[in-house]
Coordinates of C-alpha atoms and ligand atoms in Angstrom, one line a residue:
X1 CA 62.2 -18.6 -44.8
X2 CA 60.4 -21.7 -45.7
X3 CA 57.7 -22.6 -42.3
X4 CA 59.4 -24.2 -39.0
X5 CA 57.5 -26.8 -37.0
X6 CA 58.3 -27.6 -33.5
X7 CA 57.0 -30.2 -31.1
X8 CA 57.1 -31.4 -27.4
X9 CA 56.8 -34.6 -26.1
X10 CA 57.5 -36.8 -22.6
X11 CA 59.4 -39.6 -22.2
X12 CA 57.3 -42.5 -20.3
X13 CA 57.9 -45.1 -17.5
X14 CA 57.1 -48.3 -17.7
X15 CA 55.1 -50.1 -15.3
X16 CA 55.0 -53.9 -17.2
X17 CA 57.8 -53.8 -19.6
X18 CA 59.1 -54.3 -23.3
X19 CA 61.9 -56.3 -23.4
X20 CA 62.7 -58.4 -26.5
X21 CA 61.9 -58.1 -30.1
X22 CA 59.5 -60.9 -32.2
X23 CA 61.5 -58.6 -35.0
X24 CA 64.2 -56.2 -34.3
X25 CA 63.3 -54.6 -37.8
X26 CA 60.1 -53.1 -37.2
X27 CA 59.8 -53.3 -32.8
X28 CA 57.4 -55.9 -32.8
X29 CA 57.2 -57.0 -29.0
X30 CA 57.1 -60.2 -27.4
X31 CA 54.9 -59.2 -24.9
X32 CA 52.2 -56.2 -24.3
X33 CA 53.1 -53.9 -22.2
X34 CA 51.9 -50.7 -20.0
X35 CA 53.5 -47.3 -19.3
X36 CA 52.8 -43.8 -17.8
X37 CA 53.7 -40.6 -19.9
X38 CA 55.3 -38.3 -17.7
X39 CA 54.5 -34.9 -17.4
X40 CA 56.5 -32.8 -20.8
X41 CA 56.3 -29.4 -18.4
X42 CA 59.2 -31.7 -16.4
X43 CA 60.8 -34.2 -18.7
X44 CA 60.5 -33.4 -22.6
X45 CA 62.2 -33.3 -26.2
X46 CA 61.5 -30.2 -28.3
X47 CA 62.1 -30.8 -31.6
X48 CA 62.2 -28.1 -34.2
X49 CA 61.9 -29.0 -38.2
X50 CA 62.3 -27.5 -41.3
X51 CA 62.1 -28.9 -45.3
X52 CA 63.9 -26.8 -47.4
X53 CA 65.2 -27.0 -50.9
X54 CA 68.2 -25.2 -50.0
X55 CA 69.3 -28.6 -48.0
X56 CA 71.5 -30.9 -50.2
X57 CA 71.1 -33.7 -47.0
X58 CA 69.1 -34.3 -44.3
X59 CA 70.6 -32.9 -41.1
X60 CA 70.0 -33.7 -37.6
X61 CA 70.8 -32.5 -34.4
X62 CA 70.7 -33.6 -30.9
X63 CA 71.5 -31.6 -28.0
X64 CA 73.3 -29.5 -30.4
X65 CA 75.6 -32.7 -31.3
X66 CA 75.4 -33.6 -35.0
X67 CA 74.6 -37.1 -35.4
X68 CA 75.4 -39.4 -38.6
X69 CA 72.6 -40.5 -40.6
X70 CA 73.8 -42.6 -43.6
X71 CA 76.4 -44.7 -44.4
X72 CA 78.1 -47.4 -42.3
X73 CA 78.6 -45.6 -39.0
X74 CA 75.2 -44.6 -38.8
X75 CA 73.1 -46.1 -35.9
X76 CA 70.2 -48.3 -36.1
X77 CA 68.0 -45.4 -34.5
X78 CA 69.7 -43.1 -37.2
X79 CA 68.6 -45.3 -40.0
X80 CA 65.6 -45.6 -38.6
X81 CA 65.0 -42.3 -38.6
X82 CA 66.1 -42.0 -42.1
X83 CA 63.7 -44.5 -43.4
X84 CA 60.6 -42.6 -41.5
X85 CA 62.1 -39.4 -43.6
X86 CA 61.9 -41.8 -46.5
X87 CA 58.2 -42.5 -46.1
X88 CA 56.9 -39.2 -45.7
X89 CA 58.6 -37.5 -48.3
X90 CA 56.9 -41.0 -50.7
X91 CA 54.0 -40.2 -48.5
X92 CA 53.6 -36.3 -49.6
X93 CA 55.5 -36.2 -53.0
X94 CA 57.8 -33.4 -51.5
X95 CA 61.2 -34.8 -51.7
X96 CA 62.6 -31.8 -49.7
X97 CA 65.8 -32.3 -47.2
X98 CA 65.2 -31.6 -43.1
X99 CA 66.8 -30.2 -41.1
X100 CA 66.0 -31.6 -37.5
X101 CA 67.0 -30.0 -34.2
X102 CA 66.5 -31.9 -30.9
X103 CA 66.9 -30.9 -27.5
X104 CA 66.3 -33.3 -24.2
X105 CA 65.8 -31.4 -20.9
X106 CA 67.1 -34.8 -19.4
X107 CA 70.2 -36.8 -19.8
X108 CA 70.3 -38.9 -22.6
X109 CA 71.0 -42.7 -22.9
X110 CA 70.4 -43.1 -18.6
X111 CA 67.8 -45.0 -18.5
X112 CA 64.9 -42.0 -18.8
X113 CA 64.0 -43.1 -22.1
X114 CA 64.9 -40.2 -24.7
X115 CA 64.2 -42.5 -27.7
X116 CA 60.8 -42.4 -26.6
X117 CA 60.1 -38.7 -26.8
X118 CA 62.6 -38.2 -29.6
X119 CA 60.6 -40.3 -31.6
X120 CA 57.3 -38.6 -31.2
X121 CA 58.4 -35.4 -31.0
X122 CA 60.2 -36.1 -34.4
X123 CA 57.2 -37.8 -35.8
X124 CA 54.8 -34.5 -34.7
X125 CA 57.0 -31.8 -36.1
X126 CA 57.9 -33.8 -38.8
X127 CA 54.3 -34.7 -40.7
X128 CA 53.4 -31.0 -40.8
X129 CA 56.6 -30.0 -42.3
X130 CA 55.3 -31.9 -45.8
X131 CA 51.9 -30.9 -45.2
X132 CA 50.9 -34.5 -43.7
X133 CA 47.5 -35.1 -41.4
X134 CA 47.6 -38.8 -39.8
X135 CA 45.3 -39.8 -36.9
X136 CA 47.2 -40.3 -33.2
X137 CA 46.7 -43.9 -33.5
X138 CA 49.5 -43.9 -37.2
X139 CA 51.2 -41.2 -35.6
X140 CA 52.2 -44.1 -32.9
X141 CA 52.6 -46.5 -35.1
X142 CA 55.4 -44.5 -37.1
X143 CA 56.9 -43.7 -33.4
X144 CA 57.0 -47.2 -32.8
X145 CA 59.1 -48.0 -35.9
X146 CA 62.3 -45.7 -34.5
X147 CA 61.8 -46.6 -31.2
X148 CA 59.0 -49.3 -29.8
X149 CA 58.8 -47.7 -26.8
X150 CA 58.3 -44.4 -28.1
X151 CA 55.1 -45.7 -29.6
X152 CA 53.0 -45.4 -25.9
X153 CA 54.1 -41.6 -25.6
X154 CA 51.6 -41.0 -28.3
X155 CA 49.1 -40.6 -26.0
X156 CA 48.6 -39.1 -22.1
X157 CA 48.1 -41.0 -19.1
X158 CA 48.7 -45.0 -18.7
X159 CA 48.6 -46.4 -22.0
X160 CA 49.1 -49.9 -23.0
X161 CA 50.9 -51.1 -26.1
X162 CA 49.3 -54.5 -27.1
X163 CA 51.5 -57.1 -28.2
X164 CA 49.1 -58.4 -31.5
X165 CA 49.2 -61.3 -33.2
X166 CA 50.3 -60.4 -36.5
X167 CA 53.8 -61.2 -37.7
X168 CA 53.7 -57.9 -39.6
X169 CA 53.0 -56.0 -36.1
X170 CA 50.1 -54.8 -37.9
X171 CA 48.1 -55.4 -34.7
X172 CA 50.2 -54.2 -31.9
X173 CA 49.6 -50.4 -31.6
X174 CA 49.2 -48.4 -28.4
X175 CA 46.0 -46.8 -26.9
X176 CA 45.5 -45.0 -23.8
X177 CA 43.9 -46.9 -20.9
X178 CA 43.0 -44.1 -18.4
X179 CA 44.1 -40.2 -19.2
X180 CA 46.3 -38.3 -17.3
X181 CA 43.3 -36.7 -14.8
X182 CA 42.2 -40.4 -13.8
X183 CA 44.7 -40.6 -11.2
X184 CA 46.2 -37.1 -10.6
X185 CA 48.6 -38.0 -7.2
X186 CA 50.0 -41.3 -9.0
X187 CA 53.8 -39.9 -9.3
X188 CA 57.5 -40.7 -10.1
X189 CA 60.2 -39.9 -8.5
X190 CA 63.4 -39.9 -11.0
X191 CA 66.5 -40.3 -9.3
X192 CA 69.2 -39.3 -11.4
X193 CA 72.4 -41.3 -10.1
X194 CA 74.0 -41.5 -13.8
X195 CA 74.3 -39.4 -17.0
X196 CA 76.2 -42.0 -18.6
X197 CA 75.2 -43.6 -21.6
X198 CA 74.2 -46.9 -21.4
X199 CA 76.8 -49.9 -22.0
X200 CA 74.6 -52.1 -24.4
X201 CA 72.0 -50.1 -26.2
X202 CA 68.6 -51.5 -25.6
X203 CA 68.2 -52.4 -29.0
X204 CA 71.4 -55.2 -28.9
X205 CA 69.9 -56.0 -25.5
X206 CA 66.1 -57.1 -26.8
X207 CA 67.7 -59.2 -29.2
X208 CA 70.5 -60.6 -27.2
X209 CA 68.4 -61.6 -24.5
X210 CA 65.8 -63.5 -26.4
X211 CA 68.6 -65.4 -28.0
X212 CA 70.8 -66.4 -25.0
X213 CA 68.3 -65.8 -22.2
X214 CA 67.1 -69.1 -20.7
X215 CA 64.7 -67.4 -18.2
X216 CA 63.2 -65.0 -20.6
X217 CA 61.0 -68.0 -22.2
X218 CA 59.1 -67.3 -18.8
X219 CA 58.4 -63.4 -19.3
X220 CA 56.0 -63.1 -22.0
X221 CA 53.3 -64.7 -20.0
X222 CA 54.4 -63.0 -17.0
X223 CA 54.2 -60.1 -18.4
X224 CA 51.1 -60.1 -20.6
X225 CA 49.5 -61.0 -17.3
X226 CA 50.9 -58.3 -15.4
X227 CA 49.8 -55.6 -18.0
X228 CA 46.2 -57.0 -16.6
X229 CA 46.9 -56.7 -13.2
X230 CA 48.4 -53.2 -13.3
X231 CA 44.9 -52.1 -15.4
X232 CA 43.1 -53.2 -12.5
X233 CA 44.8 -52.0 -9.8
X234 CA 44.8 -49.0 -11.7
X235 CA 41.2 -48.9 -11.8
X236 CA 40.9 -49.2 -8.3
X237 CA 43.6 -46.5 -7.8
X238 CA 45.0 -49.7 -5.7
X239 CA 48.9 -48.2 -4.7
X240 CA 49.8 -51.0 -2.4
X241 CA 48.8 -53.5 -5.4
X242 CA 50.1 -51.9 -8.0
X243 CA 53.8 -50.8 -6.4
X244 CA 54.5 -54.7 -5.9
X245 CA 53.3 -55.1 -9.4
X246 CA 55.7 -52.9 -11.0
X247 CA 58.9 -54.1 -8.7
X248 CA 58.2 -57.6 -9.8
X249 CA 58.1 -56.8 -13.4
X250 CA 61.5 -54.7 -13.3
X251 CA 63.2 -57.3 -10.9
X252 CA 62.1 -59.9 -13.8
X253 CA 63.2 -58.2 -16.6
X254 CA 66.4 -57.1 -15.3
X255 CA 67.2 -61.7 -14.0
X256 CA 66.2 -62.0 -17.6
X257 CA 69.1 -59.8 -18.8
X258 CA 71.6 -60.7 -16.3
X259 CA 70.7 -64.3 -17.4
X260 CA 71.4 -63.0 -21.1
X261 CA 74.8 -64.1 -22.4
X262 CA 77.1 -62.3 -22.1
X263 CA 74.8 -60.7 -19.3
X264 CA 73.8 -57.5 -19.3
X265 CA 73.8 -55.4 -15.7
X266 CA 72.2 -51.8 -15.9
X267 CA 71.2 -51.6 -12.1
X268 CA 74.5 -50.6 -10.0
X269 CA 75.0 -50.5 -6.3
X270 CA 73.1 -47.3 -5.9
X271 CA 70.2 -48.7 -7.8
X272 CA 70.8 -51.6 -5.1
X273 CA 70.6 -49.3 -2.3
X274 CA 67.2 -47.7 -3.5
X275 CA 65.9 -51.5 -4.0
X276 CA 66.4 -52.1 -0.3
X277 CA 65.6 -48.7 0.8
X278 CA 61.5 -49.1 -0.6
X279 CA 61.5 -52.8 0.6
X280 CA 62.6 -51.6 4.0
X281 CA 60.4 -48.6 3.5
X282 CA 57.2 -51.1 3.0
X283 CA 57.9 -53.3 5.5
X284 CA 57.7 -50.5 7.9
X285 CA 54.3 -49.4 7.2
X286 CA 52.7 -52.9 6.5
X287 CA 51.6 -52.4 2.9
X288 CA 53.8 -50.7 0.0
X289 CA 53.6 -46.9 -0.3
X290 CA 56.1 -47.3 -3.2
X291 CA 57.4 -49.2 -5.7
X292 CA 60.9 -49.1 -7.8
X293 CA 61.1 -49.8 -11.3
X294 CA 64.3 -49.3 -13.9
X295 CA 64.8 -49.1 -17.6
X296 CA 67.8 -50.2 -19.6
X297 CA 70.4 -47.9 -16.9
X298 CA 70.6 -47.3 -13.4
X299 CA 68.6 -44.5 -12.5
X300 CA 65.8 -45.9 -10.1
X301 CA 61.9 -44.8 -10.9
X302 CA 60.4 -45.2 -7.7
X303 CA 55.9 -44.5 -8.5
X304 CA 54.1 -43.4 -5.0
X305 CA 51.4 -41.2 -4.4
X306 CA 51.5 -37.0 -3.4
X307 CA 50.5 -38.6 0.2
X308 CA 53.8 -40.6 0.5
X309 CA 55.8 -38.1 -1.4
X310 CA 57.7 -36.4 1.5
X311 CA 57.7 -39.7 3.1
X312 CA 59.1 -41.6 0.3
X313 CA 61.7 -38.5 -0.9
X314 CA 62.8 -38.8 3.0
X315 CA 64.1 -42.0 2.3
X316 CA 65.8 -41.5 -1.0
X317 CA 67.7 -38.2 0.5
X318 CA 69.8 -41.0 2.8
X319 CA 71.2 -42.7 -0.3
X320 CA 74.6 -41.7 -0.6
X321 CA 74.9 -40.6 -4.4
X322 CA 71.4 -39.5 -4.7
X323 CA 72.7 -36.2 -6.3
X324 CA 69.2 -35.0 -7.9
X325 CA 65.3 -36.0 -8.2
X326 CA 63.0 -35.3 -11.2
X327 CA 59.0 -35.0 -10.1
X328 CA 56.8 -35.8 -12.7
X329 CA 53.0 -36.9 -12.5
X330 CA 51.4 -37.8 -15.3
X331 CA 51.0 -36.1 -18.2
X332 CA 49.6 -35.2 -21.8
X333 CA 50.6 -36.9 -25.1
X334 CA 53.2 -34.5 -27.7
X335 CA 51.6 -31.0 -28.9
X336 CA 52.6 -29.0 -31.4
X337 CA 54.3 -25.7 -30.0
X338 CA 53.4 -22.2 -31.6
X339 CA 54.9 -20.5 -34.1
X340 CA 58.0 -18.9 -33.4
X341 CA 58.3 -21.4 -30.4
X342 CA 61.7 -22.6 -32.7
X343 CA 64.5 -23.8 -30.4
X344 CA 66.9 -22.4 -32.4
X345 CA 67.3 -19.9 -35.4
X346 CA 67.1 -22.8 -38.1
X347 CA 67.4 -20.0 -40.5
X348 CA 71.6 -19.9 -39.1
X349 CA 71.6 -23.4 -40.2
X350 CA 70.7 -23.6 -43.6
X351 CA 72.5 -22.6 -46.5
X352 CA 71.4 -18.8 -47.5
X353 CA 69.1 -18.3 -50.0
X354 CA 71.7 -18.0 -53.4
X355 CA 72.7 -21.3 -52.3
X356 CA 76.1 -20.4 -50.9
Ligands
LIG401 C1 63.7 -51.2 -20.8 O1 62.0 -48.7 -26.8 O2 64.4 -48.2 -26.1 O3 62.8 -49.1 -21.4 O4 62.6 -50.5 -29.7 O5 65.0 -50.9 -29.6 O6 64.1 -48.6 -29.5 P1 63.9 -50.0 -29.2 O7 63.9 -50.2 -27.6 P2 63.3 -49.2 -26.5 O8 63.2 -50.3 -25.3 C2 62.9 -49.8 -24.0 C3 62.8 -50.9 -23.1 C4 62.6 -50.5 -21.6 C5 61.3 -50.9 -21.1 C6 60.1 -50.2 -21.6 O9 60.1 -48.9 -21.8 O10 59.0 -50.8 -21.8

């Protein structure tokens, strides 16, 4: 049986976010932004890999669904995917076919962003598979072309992705600001009010709302100086400044994409709900204790500290649908598992060996 890799890796939460595209091809942001990887011993992707000869096509798996790569169905994410295949089999010479398995341990599509640790995950398990050593730093950079967020789960900790200045993106990679130990209580509270996918994908939505969205001329700038702000209130391990911080940036992305056209709406009433809930929360103890934040879907991020944990988890118990809470602190970029550590038995899989 020809040698299976597998990989884990977190998704991350944005504190400043990425939201529009200077080009949709290769996930060249608008704006720098800054993120915390979350811990991959609560939220991962495992991704399992194997080149074979015996593969006539590349196959690919996610939770156990097999997803369309080529031809005109495919997704962009899919083609995507295939053109990072493309480059690494140029890259090594070994013009083998995978076969990719992928399993979340979260909801897909919900706002928890699964893109992001697909992509690294993918990119980890996949370089070894045709005998490929790149430094963390290309590693990212390759994440970043499936998925731009994906790119800041390269590493541990809060890392930035800076926006660059180059109109190839040859300048806007990711690096880690502070690791995951800087700040060991910092922690999000994932409340999981919906597993459905996502209406518009953020990929339509970067590009939509830079098109249509007369509001989002405003964000870069607000954004690019938020990503400073959040590094020094980091610093300072500053909760009260950095909470307000990261509601303001979500509130502003998400007016810039209900002012896109058509507008887009991911938050929901329960979202709503939690929004008040923290503001009400704050205003009760004179300074914030924790702030909200929301991806492209509903489900609310709300970032406190272990002290206001119970506190905080008090609060969020009240809201009606609140159904289930993830707990993740801050964690390490992707590893590569052990061998044997295969999610599956890839050898079921693959064609047997007389190629029947
Ligand atoms: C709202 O990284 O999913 O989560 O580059 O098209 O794959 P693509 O978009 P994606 O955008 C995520 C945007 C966000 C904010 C963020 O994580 O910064």
């Amino acid at each position: 049986m020809e040698k299976v890799f597998s990989s884990e890796a977190s998704p991350n939460i944005a504190f400043i976010k990425y939201w529009g595209k200077r080009s949709a091809n290769r996930n060249i942001p608008t704006n720098s932004s800054i993120s915390m990887t979350l811990d991959p011993r609560v939220l991962n992707t495992r991704t399992s890999i194997v080149a074979s000869e015996r593969l006539k096509e590349d196959r690919l798996f996610i939770n156990g669904e097999p997803q369309v790569l080529g031809g005109a169905s495919a997704t962009e994410k899919s083609k995507y995917i295939v053109r990072t295949l493309e480059y690494v089999r140029d890259l090594s010479g070994n013009r083998s076919k995978v076969l990719i398995v992928s399993q979340n341990s979260f909801p897909s599509g919900a706002g928890i962003a699964s893109s992001a640790s697909g992509a690294v995950a993918l990119i980890e398990a996949l370089l070894p598979s045709f005998g490929i050593t790149l430094d963390a730093d290309r590693k990212s950079d390759l994440a970043r072309l499936i998925s731009g967020s994906a790119c800041r789960s390269y590493f541990g900790g809060i890392v930035k992705w800076n926006v660059g200045k180059e109109s190839d993106g040859s300048d806007s990679h990711a690096e880690q600001v502070f690791d995951e130990n800087y700040w060991p209580e910092l922690v999000d509270l994932v409340m999981v009010v919906s597993k459905a996918r996502k209406a518009v994908s953020s990929s339509e939505g970067h590009e939509l709302t830079v098109k249509t969205s007369v509001l989002y001329k405003e964000r870069p700038a607000f954004a690019e100086d938020g990503v400073k702000k959040v590094i020094a209130a980091v610093s300072k391990r500053d909760l009260n400044a950095l909470a307000e911080l990261i509601m303001r940036d979500s509130n502003n992305m998400h007016a810039t994409m209900m002012d896109t056209w058509p507008p887009i709406m991911y938050l929901t009433d329960v979202s709503k709900q939690v929004i008040y809930a923290i503001h009400d929360l704050n205003k009760g103890k004179g300074k914030n204790i924790a702030g909200y934040t929301f991806d492209a879907g509903p489900n609310p991020h709300i970032i406190t500290t272990d002290d206001y944990k119970e506190e905080v988890l008090g609060v969020l118990s009240k809201i009606p649908e609140n159904t289930k809470i993830i707990e993740s602190h801050s964690g390490h970029g992707p590893k590569l598992l052990a061998d044997g550590d295969s999610l599956i038995d890839m050898e079921s899989l693959l064609p047997k060996k007389d190629g029947k």
